[in-house]
Short mmCIF file of C-alpha atoms and ligand atoms in Angstrom, two decimals:
data_model
loop_
_atom_site.label_atom_id
_atom_site.label_comp_id
_atom_site.label_asym_id
_atom_site.label_seq_id
_atom_site.Cartn_x
_atom_site.Cartn_y
_atom_site.Cartn_z
CA MET W 1279 80.16 94.64 93.86
CA THR W 1280 82.36 96.30 96.46
CA LYS W 1281 84.14 92.94 96.90
CA LYS W 1282 85.84 93.54 93.54
CA THR W 1283 87.87 96.37 94.79
CA SER W 1284 88.94 94.98 98.18
CA ASN W 1285 91.79 92.56 98.50
CA THR W 1286 90.72 88.96 97.57
CA MET W 1287 93.21 87.54 100.14
CA TRP W 1288 91.80 89.28 103.13
CA GLY W 1289 89.02 91.56 101.83
CA GLY W 1290 85.97 89.69 103.23
CA ARG W 1291 85.16 92.39 105.79
CA PHE W 1292 86.27 95.33 103.60
CA ALA W 1293 83.85 97.43 101.56
CA ALA W 1294 86.49 99.40 99.65
CA GLY W 1295 90.02 98.84 98.41
CA PRO W 1296 93.01 100.82 99.80
CA ASP W 1297 93.87 104.35 98.83
CA ALA W 1298 96.71 104.61 96.35
CA ILE W 1299 98.95 106.06 99.08
CA MET W 1300 97.96 103.28 101.39
CA GLU W 1301 98.89 100.74 98.67
CA ALA W 1302 102.22 102.52 98.15
CA ILE W 1303 103.22 102.48 101.77
CA ASN W 1304 101.94 98.96 102.40
CA ALA W 1305 103.39 97.11 99.47
CA SER W 1306 106.67 95.25 99.92
CA ILE W 1307 106.61 93.33 96.61
CA GLY W 1308 109.04 95.80 95.11
CA PHE W 1309 111.79 94.32 97.32
CA ASP W 1310 110.53 91.13 98.97
CA GLN W 1311 110.35 89.42 95.56
CA ARG W 1312 114.01 88.59 96.31
CA MET W 1313 112.71 85.95 98.65
CA ALA W 1314 110.61 84.18 95.92
CA SER W 1315 112.52 80.98 95.84
CA GLN W 1316 112.54 80.74 99.61
CA ASP W 1317 108.83 81.49 99.80
CA ILE W 1318 108.07 78.69 97.31
CA LYS W 1319 110.41 76.31 99.16
CA GLY W 1320 108.64 76.99 102.40
CA SER W 1321 105.20 76.60 100.88
CA ARG W 1322 106.09 73.32 99.25
CA ALA W 1323 107.35 71.93 102.53
CA HIS W 1324 104.21 73.11 104.22
CA ALA W 1325 101.95 71.62 101.61
CA ALA W 1326 103.72 68.20 101.89
CA MET W 1327 103.22 68.33 105.73
CA LEU W 1328 99.55 69.18 105.42
CA ALA W 1329 99.03 66.04 103.31
CA THR W 1330 101.15 63.73 105.54
CA THR W 1331 99.14 64.94 108.60
CA GLY W 1332 95.91 64.33 106.74
CA ILE W 1333 94.85 67.99 106.90
CA ILE W 1334 94.60 68.23 103.08
CA THR W 1335 94.41 65.43 100.48
CA ASP W 1336 97.50 64.11 98.73
CA SER W 1337 96.12 65.17 95.40
CA ASP W 1338 95.65 68.76 96.52
CA ALA W 1339 99.16 68.87 97.97
CA GLU W 1340 100.53 67.37 94.76
CA ALA W 1341 98.70 70.07 92.73
CA ILE W 1342 99.96 72.81 95.04
CA ARG W 1343 103.54 71.58 94.98
CA GLU W 1344 103.59 71.24 91.12
CA GLY W 1345 101.87 74.55 90.73
CA LEU W 1346 104.43 76.26 92.88
CA LEU W 1347 107.17 74.96 90.70
CA THR W 1348 105.49 76.47 87.69
CA VAL W 1349 105.17 79.80 89.55
CA LEU W 1350 108.92 79.57 90.40
CA SER W 1351 109.85 79.04 86.77
CA GLU W 1352 107.76 81.98 85.78
CA ILE W 1353 109.52 84.13 88.32
CA GLU W 1354 112.93 82.89 87.31
CA GLY W 1355 112.08 83.26 83.63
CA GLY W 1356 111.04 86.86 84.19
CA THR W 1357 107.48 86.43 82.90
CA PHE W 1358 105.79 86.70 86.28
CA GLN W 1359 103.58 89.81 86.61
CA PHE W 1360 104.20 91.22 90.19
CA SER W 1361 101.29 93.19 91.52
CA ASN W 1362 101.44 95.97 94.11
CA ALA W 1363 97.79 95.36 94.97
CA LEU W 1364 98.81 91.91 96.13
CA GLU W 1365 101.18 93.53 98.65
CA ASP W 1366 103.95 91.04 99.10
CA ILE W 1367 105.69 88.01 97.63
CA HIS W 1368 103.56 85.66 99.68
CA MET W 1369 100.22 86.87 98.25
CA ASN W 1370 101.66 87.31 94.75
CA VAL W 1371 102.76 83.73 94.68
CA GLU W 1372 99.54 82.34 96.22
CA SER W 1373 97.38 84.36 93.85
CA ARG W 1374 99.14 83.13 90.86
CA LEU W 1375 98.94 79.63 92.14
CA LYS W 1376 95.23 80.07 92.26
CA GLU W 1377 95.17 81.08 88.68
CA ILE W 1378 97.16 78.04 87.68
CA ILE W 1379 95.63 75.31 89.74
CA GLY W 1380 92.31 76.71 90.97
CA GLU W 1381 90.61 75.72 94.18
CA PRO W 1382 93.28 73.57 95.93
CA ALA W 1383 95.43 76.73 96.12
CA GLY W 1384 93.15 78.14 98.74
CA ARG W 1385 94.01 75.18 101.03
CA LEU W 1386 97.77 75.98 101.19
CA HIS W 1387 97.43 78.69 103.88
CA THR W 1388 95.76 76.25 106.32
CA GLY W 1389 97.57 76.25 109.70
CA ARG W 1390 99.99 79.10 108.92
CA SER W 1391 99.87 82.83 108.62
CA ARG W 1392 101.91 85.33 106.64
CA ASN W 1393 103.63 86.14 109.95
CA ASP W 1394 105.33 82.80 110.32
CA GLN W 1395 105.63 82.56 106.51
CA VAL W 1396 107.60 85.80 106.24
CA ALA W 1397 109.79 84.86 109.18
CA THR W 1398 110.60 81.53 107.47
CA ASP W 1399 111.26 83.09 104.20
CA PHE W 1400 113.55 85.75 105.59
CA LYS W 1401 115.38 83.23 107.71
CA LEU W 1402 116.05 81.01 104.77
CA TRP W 1403 117.24 84.05 102.74
CA VAL W 1404 119.58 85.19 105.58
CA ARG W 1405 120.79 81.60 106.15
CA ASP W 1406 121.86 81.43 102.43
CA GLN W 1407 123.73 84.66 102.90
CA PHE W 1408 125.52 83.28 105.98
CA ASP W 1409 126.59 80.38 103.70
CA ALA W 1410 127.75 82.81 101.00
CA ALA W 1411 129.67 84.84 103.76
CA GLU W 1412 131.39 81.72 104.96
CA ALA W 1413 132.59 80.90 101.45
CA GLY W 1414 133.66 84.33 100.82
CA LEU W 1415 135.59 84.60 104.06
CA ILE W 1416 137.33 81.32 103.36
CA ALA W 1417 138.35 82.41 99.86
CA LEU W 1418 139.70 85.71 101.31
CA ILE W 1419 141.64 83.91 104.00
CA GLN W 1420 143.07 81.57 101.31
CA ALA W 1421 144.25 84.50 99.33
CA LEU W 1422 145.90 85.99 102.45
CA LEU W 1423 147.63 82.69 103.30
CA GLY W 1424 149.00 82.75 99.67
CA GLN W 1425 150.64 86.11 100.27
CA ALA W 1426 151.82 85.10 103.76
CA ALA W 1427 153.49 81.89 102.57
CA ALA W 1428 155.19 83.70 99.64
CA GLY W 1429 156.42 86.50 101.93
CA ALA W 1430 157.04 84.77 105.24
CA ASP W 1431 160.48 86.43 105.45
CA TRP W 1432 160.15 89.64 103.53
CA VAL W 1433 160.91 92.40 106.07
CA MET W 1434 158.86 95.53 106.37
CA PRO W 1435 158.31 98.18 109.00
CA GLY W 1436 155.76 97.44 111.69
CA PHE W 1437 153.94 100.52 112.90
CA THR W 1438 152.29 101.78 116.04
CA HIS W 1439 150.65 105.22 115.72
CA LEU W 1440 151.63 104.88 112.02
CA GLN W 1441 155.18 105.59 113.27
CA THR W 1442 157.96 103.07 112.55
CA ALA W 1443 157.96 100.62 115.48
CA GLN W 1444 159.88 97.45 114.86
CA PRO W 1445 160.59 95.42 111.81
CA VAL W 1446 158.02 92.71 110.99
CA THR W 1447 157.54 90.36 108.10
CA TRP W 1448 155.08 90.66 105.29
CA GLY W 1449 153.83 87.24 106.08
CA HIS W 1450 153.14 88.26 109.65
CA HIS W 1451 151.16 91.30 108.62
CA MET W 1452 149.04 89.26 106.26
CA MET W 1453 148.46 86.63 108.99
CA ALA W 1454 147.12 89.37 111.35
CA TYR W 1455 144.24 89.77 108.79
CA VAL W 1456 143.77 86.02 108.65
CA GLU W 1457 143.18 86.07 112.41
CA MET W 1458 140.65 88.79 112.02
CA PHE W 1459 138.77 87.25 109.20
CA GLY W 1460 139.04 83.90 110.99
CA ARG W 1461 137.18 85.37 113.94
CA ASP W 1462 134.59 86.68 111.51
CA LEU W 1463 134.30 83.12 110.13
CA SER W 1464 133.67 81.81 113.60
CA ARG W 1465 131.04 84.52 114.20
CA VAL W 1466 129.30 83.59 110.96
CA ARG W 1467 129.21 79.91 112.02
CA ASP W 1468 127.99 80.79 115.51
CA ALA W 1469 125.18 82.93 114.26
CA ARG W 1470 124.10 80.47 111.50
CA LYS W 1471 123.91 77.74 114.15
CA ARG W 1472 121.92 79.89 116.55
CA MET W 1473 119.34 81.04 113.93
CA ASN W 1474 118.61 77.56 112.55
CA GLU W 1475 115.20 77.08 114.10
CA SER W 1476 112.02 77.01 112.05
CA PRO W 1477 109.31 79.55 112.68
CA LEU W 1478 106.92 77.79 110.30
CA GLY W 1479 103.78 76.65 111.94
CA ALA W 1480 103.85 79.36 114.72
CA ALA W 1481 100.97 80.69 112.55
CA ALA W 1482 99.78 84.24 113.32
CA LEU W 1483 101.18 84.23 116.89
CA ALA W 1484 99.59 81.48 119.03
CA GLY W 1485 100.20 78.32 117.04
CA THR W 1486 97.29 76.49 115.41
CA SER W 1487 94.54 74.09 116.24
CA PHE W 1488 95.33 71.99 113.14
CA PRO W 1489 97.37 68.88 113.86
CA ILE W 1490 100.42 70.16 111.98
CA ASP W 1491 103.90 68.59 112.27
CA ARG W 1492 106.38 71.42 112.75
CA HIS W 1493 109.21 68.95 113.14
CA MET W 1494 108.56 67.67 109.61
CA THR W 1495 108.58 71.06 107.98
CA ALA W 1496 111.60 72.10 110.10
CA LYS W 1497 113.54 69.10 108.78
CA ALA W 1498 112.45 69.54 105.13
CA LEU W 1499 113.74 73.12 105.21
CA GLY W 1500 117.09 72.19 106.76
CA PHE W 1501 116.37 73.68 110.12
CA ASP W 1502 117.72 71.90 113.26
CA ARG W 1503 114.29 72.13 115.09
CA PRO W 1504 111.11 74.16 115.20
CA SER W 1505 111.24 77.30 117.34
CA ALA W 1506 109.89 76.64 120.77
CA ASN W 1507 107.61 79.73 121.32
CA SER W 1508 105.16 80.83 118.64
CA LEU W 1509 105.09 84.51 119.88
CA ASP W 1510 108.84 84.67 119.72
CA ALA W 1511 108.93 82.86 116.42
CA VAL W 1512 106.93 85.44 114.51
CA SER W 1513 108.49 88.52 116.25
CA ASP W 1514 112.13 87.49 116.21
CA ARG W 1515 114.52 89.31 113.85
CA ASP W 1516 117.72 88.59 115.98
CA PHE W 1517 119.00 86.46 113.16
CA ALA W 1518 118.95 89.42 110.81
CA LEU W 1519 120.68 91.56 113.52
CA ASP W 1520 123.28 88.89 114.13
CA PHE W 1521 123.91 88.88 110.45
CA LEU W 1522 124.30 92.64 110.34
CA ASN W 1523 126.56 92.58 113.40
CA VAL W 1524 128.85 90.08 111.83
CA ALA W 1525 128.73 91.96 108.57
CA SER W 1526 129.67 95.16 110.44
CA ILE W 1527 132.61 93.73 112.16
CA THR W 1528 133.84 92.03 108.95
CA ALA W 1529 133.36 95.30 107.02
CA MET W 1530 135.31 97.12 109.76
CA HIS W 1531 138.14 94.63 109.27
CA LEU W 1532 137.89 95.05 105.48
CA SER W 1533 138.04 98.78 105.83
CA ARG W 1534 141.19 98.65 107.98
CA PHE W 1535 142.94 96.46 105.37
CA ALA W 1536 141.57 98.65 102.63
CA GLU W 1537 143.00 101.70 104.26
CA GLU W 1538 146.43 100.03 104.52
CA LEU W 1539 146.31 99.22 100.86
CA VAL W 1540 145.51 102.80 99.92
CA ILE W 1541 148.52 103.97 101.94
CA TRP W 1542 150.79 101.22 100.77
CA SER W 1543 150.07 101.77 97.12
CA SER W 1544 150.83 105.56 97.32
CA ALA W 1545 153.91 106.86 95.63
CA GLN W 1546 155.22 107.87 99.05
CA PHE W 1547 155.11 104.25 100.36
CA ARG W 1548 155.33 102.06 97.32
CA PHE W 1549 154.92 98.90 99.53
CA VAL W 1550 152.58 97.31 97.13
CA THR W 1551 151.60 97.50 93.46
CA LEU W 1552 147.90 96.77 92.88
CA SER W 1553 147.13 95.12 89.61
CA ASP W 1554 145.64 96.96 86.75
CA ARG W 1555 142.61 94.67 87.04
CA PHE W 1556 141.81 96.19 90.43
CA SER W 1557 142.86 99.85 89.84
CA THR W 1558 141.51 102.77 87.81
CA GLY W 1559 143.05 105.69 86.00
CA SER W 1560 142.33 109.38 86.02
CA SER W 1561 140.70 111.09 83.11
CA ILE W 1562 143.02 114.17 83.56
CA MET W 1563 146.23 112.95 85.32
CA PRO W 1564 147.85 110.43 83.06
CA GLN W 1565 150.28 109.14 85.74
CA LYS W 1566 147.48 108.03 88.17
CA LYS W 1567 146.59 104.53 89.16
CA ASN W 1568 143.96 104.76 91.85
CA PRO W 1569 143.08 102.16 94.33
CA ASP W 1570 139.36 102.62 93.89
CA ALA W 1571 138.37 99.19 94.94
CA ALA W 1572 140.17 99.56 98.24
CA GLU W 1573 138.46 102.94 98.74
CA LEU W 1574 135.02 101.59 98.08
CA ILE W 1575 135.56 98.64 100.39
CA ARG W 1576 136.70 101.15 102.96
CA ALA W 1577 133.44 102.95 102.47
CA LYS W 1578 131.05 100.00 102.48
CA VAL W 1579 131.33 99.71 106.19
CA GLY W 1580 129.15 102.89 106.39
CA ARG W 1581 126.08 101.49 104.73
CA ILE W 1582 126.49 98.06 106.41
CA TYR W 1583 126.72 99.63 109.85
CA GLY W 1584 123.92 101.94 108.79
CA ALA W 1585 121.76 98.89 108.16
CA ASN W 1586 122.67 97.46 111.49
CA THR W 1587 121.68 100.56 113.31
CA GLY W 1588 118.54 100.90 111.17
CA LEU W 1589 117.25 97.52 111.99
CA MET W 1590 118.03 97.92 115.65
CA MET W 1591 115.83 101.07 115.62
CA VAL W 1592 112.97 99.29 113.74
CA MET W 1593 112.87 96.49 116.34
CA LYS W 1594 113.45 98.59 119.45
CA GLY W 1595 110.33 98.89 121.65
CA LEU W 1596 108.16 96.72 119.46
CA PRO W 1597 105.47 94.89 121.53
CA LEU W 1598 104.89 91.19 120.87
CA ALA W 1599 104.17 89.70 118.44
CA TYR W 1600 104.24 90.69 114.81
CA SER W 1601 103.89 94.46 113.90
CA LYS W 1602 104.04 95.74 110.30
CA ASP W 1603 107.18 97.74 111.34
CA MET W 1604 108.90 94.47 110.76
CA GLN W 1605 108.40 94.74 107.02
CA GLU W 1606 111.11 97.38 107.14
CA ASP W 1607 113.65 94.64 108.10
CA LYS W 1608 114.46 93.47 104.58
CA GLU W 1609 115.75 96.19 102.29
CA GLN W 1610 118.63 97.10 104.56
CA VAL W 1611 119.66 93.49 105.05
CA PHE W 1612 119.50 92.89 101.33
CA ASP W 1613 121.71 95.97 100.66
CA ALA W 1614 124.14 95.12 103.45
CA ALA W 1615 124.41 91.47 102.18
CA ASP W 1616 125.11 92.71 98.65
CA SER W 1617 127.72 95.13 99.88
CA TRP W 1618 129.31 92.65 102.18
CA MET W 1619 129.66 89.84 99.55
CA LEU W 1620 130.96 92.34 96.92
CA ALA W 1621 133.50 93.87 99.27
CA MET W 1622 134.91 90.51 100.28
CA ALA W 1623 135.16 89.33 96.66
CA ALA W 1624 136.87 92.61 95.59
CA MET W 1625 139.32 92.25 98.50
CA GLU W 1626 140.03 88.64 97.65
CA GLY W 1627 140.76 89.69 94.09
CA MET W 1628 143.00 92.53 95.11
CA VAL W 1629 144.96 90.37 97.55
CA LYS W 1630 145.52 87.65 95.04
CA ASP W 1631 146.72 90.05 92.36
CA MET W 1632 148.80 92.52 94.32
CA THR W 1633 152.54 92.51 94.38
CA ALA W 1634 154.61 93.35 97.42
CA ASN W 1635 157.63 95.53 96.51
CA CYS W 1636 160.23 93.75 98.63
CA ASP W 1637 162.96 96.29 98.08
CA SER W 1638 160.84 99.17 99.19
CA LEU W 1639 159.58 97.21 102.07
CA LYS W 1640 163.13 96.32 103.19
CA ALA W 1641 164.41 99.84 102.85
CA ALA W 1642 161.53 101.17 104.86
CA ALA W 1643 162.00 98.42 107.42
CA GLY W 1644 165.58 99.67 108.24
CA SER W 1645 164.64 103.26 108.49
CA GLY W 1646 163.22 105.17 111.49
CA PHE W 1647 165.56 103.48 114.02
CA SER W 1648 163.36 100.42 113.74
CA THR W 1649 165.86 98.20 115.60
CA ALA W 1650 166.23 100.41 118.68
CA THR W 1651 164.41 97.82 120.77
CA ASP W 1652 166.79 95.12 119.56
CA LEU W 1653 169.66 97.38 120.79
CA ALA W 1654 167.99 97.80 124.21
CA ASP W 1655 167.31 94.11 124.48
CA TRP W 1656 171.02 93.48 123.69
CA LEU W 1657 172.11 95.68 126.54
CA VAL W 1658 169.88 93.76 128.89
CA ARG W 1659 170.83 90.34 127.61
CA VAL W 1660 174.59 90.87 127.23
CA LEU W 1661 175.48 93.53 129.75
CA GLY W 1662 172.85 92.59 132.30
CA MET W 1663 171.34 96.13 132.39
CA PRO W 1664 167.85 96.70 133.78
CA PHE W 1665 165.51 97.29 130.87
CA ARG W 1666 164.66 100.82 131.94
CA ASP W 1667 168.34 101.80 131.88
CA ALA W 1668 168.89 100.01 128.65
CA HIS W 1669 165.92 102.03 127.20
CA HIS W 1670 167.51 105.28 128.29
CA VAL W 1671 170.93 104.46 126.92
CA THR W 1672 169.34 103.39 123.58
CA GLY W 1673 167.40 106.61 123.51
CA THR W 1674 170.64 108.70 123.74
CA LEU W 1675 172.03 106.66 120.79
CA VAL W 1676 168.86 107.27 118.68
CA ALA W 1677 169.25 110.99 119.44
CA LEU W 1678 172.97 110.84 118.46
CA ALA W 1679 172.10 109.01 115.17
CA GLU W 1680 169.41 111.56 114.51
CA SER W 1681 171.82 114.43 114.99
CA LYS W 1682 174.28 112.74 112.61
CA ASP W 1683 171.47 112.08 110.09
CA CYS W 1684 172.20 108.32 109.97
CA ASP W 1685 170.60 105.11 111.11
CA LEU W 1686 171.66 103.06 114.10
CA PRO W 1687 173.79 100.50 112.19
CA ASP W 1688 175.72 103.51 110.76
CA LEU W 1689 176.96 104.66 114.16
CA THR W 1690 180.63 103.85 114.95
CA LEU W 1691 181.79 101.78 117.96
CA GLU W 1692 183.11 105.02 119.42
CA ASP W 1693 179.60 106.54 119.21
CA MET W 1694 178.27 103.44 120.99
CA LYS W 1695 180.78 103.61 123.70
CA SER W 1696 180.01 107.25 124.32
CA ALA W 1697 176.60 106.09 125.50
CA HIS W 1698 177.82 103.15 127.53
CA GLU W 1699 181.54 102.10 127.80
CA HIS W 1700 180.91 98.32 127.89
CA ILE W 1701 179.20 98.15 124.53
CA THR W 1702 181.20 95.93 122.04
CA THR W 1703 181.25 95.42 118.33
CA GLU W 1704 178.92 92.49 118.71
CA VAL W 1705 176.03 94.91 119.14
CA PHE W 1706 176.04 95.48 115.38
CA ASP W 1707 174.82 91.92 114.89
CA VAL W 1708 171.43 92.75 116.30
CA LEU W 1709 170.89 96.03 114.39
CA GLY W 1710 170.11 94.48 111.13
CA VAL W 1711 166.40 94.08 110.30
CA GLN W 1712 166.67 90.51 109.19
CA ASN W 1713 168.32 89.60 112.45
CA SER W 1714 165.63 91.50 114.29
CA VAL W 1715 162.69 89.63 112.79
CA ASP W 1716 164.48 86.29 112.96
CA SER W 1717 165.01 86.76 116.74
CA ARG W 1718 161.29 87.30 117.48
CA MET W 1719 160.62 83.59 117.87
CA SER W 1720 158.14 83.83 120.68
CA TYR W 1721 154.84 82.13 119.91
CA GLY W 1722 152.78 84.31 117.56
CA GLY W 1723 155.89 86.51 116.91
CA THR W 1724 157.05 87.83 113.60
CA ALA W 1725 159.91 85.51 113.00
CA PRO W 1726 159.61 83.72 109.57
CA ALA W 1727 159.63 80.42 111.28
CA GLN W 1728 156.68 81.45 113.46
CA VAL W 1729 154.78 82.81 110.49
CA ARG W 1730 155.23 79.49 108.64
CA ILE W 1731 153.88 77.62 111.64
CA GLN W 1732 150.77 79.91 111.57
CA VAL W 1733 150.25 79.51 107.89
CA GLN W 1734 150.28 75.71 108.31
CA ARG W 1735 147.97 75.93 111.26
CA TRP W 1736 145.36 77.81 109.24
CA LYS W 1737 145.79 75.53 106.27
CA ASP W 1738 144.99 72.62 108.59
CA ILE W 1739 142.03 74.50 110.04
CA LEU W 1740 140.54 75.11 106.63
CA LYS W 1741 141.22 71.58 105.28
N1 LIG C 255 104.91 91.67 103.93
C1 LIG C 255 104.85 91.40 105.23
C2 LIG C 255 106.19 91.64 105.90
O1 LIG C 255 107.17 91.68 105.13
C3 LIG C 255 104.44 89.95 105.47
C4 LIG C 255 103.75 89.71 106.75
C5 LIG C 255 102.40 90.44 106.82
N2 LIG C 255 101.65 90.04 107.87
C6 LIG C 255 100.63 90.79 108.28
N3 LIG C 255 99.99 90.33 109.35
N4 LIG C 255 100.25 91.85 107.62
O2 LIG C 255 106.38 91.60 107.10
#
């Protein structure tokens, strides 16, 4: 009679069922149902292997594999009744399987445990997200390449300390983000490769005495190999931390770009116009067009990094092998993955749709004495001055222009000569912004020709 109230999956030694609070703190079905398809995929592979190795009969395996497909269709169709009392996705699925196919369902859990099962499910889920992240990054890089190719020779101010530094090209600025997201892409691929070992068959912690074939299940699930230590296999969540690390760095990159878009789209800068599709209005100020998507992308790094720190804290100090603490691994990873994918898609959309305001960019590029370095370089190159002296002479000319409230190209030859008598009229050739960017032909420099080389290099990489 007491058996009725204890858990049918593990309640043999229990006289009573759990307290309501115990059930509430213990259950993960509210969130781990997101891994339903991975759970069923893993179980189908396990059942097939159990039959091939002769541990269960072919007909039982067939009934299990078919029954699991029925369960999957119920879950996908929204008719499945999830139960808190059955704790998690693993027991919810198995219990329903039992209702559908009866006795053979009880043979599915031979030679495995929920510990290797959950590690397998979660790995499969995270692996899918790595693949989604790869696709999202490639799409974003392609959108940036489109902007860079279109604006390889549009001049704009380059900044350090957010103060005008030297003129650069729009294409060059876009390509800086291509490099960043390109490194993120490489991190995603590294991490995906590193994680691709199957925990299935590690069982509770020590392996199993059944003659299972872990290579077979690993292969069926698209893993490169089975993991080599059963204790490690069930207690490892490095793959989720790798995922959150890459997500955090990408989100940091996204937030930097988002911040630039917020600044650039302001009335004070007017470097870009964001499309109506990626902006919002104000309910009180009719003139407003707000860069909300950029602001939200800028903010997402907070929750993604929070998830990263959170999981580190869950894992820190845990003894081998599995502890229930590890059930706290999923929600934050789910949330971080959703935020990451959404932020990348929103950024891709904004980048594709935004318009660079070439005239504003050009006007800003020429202000703030942005070609002062070109002037100093000319003094070195043509007059043979040491760079430090040239820097000093140029500084006095900047001060002179500032006092006359004009830019460097507006100074007269007389003004120039007042700073150094050997300066000739040729100096004015290097003071234009177009000339300035065209001259920066060093590899990886801002010259339009260099930008086009890099655009082509990335197109080839992504081919
Ligand atoms: N719901 C559990 C989790 O997410 C599954 C593993 C439970 N294992 C156990 N020995 N209680 O971690």
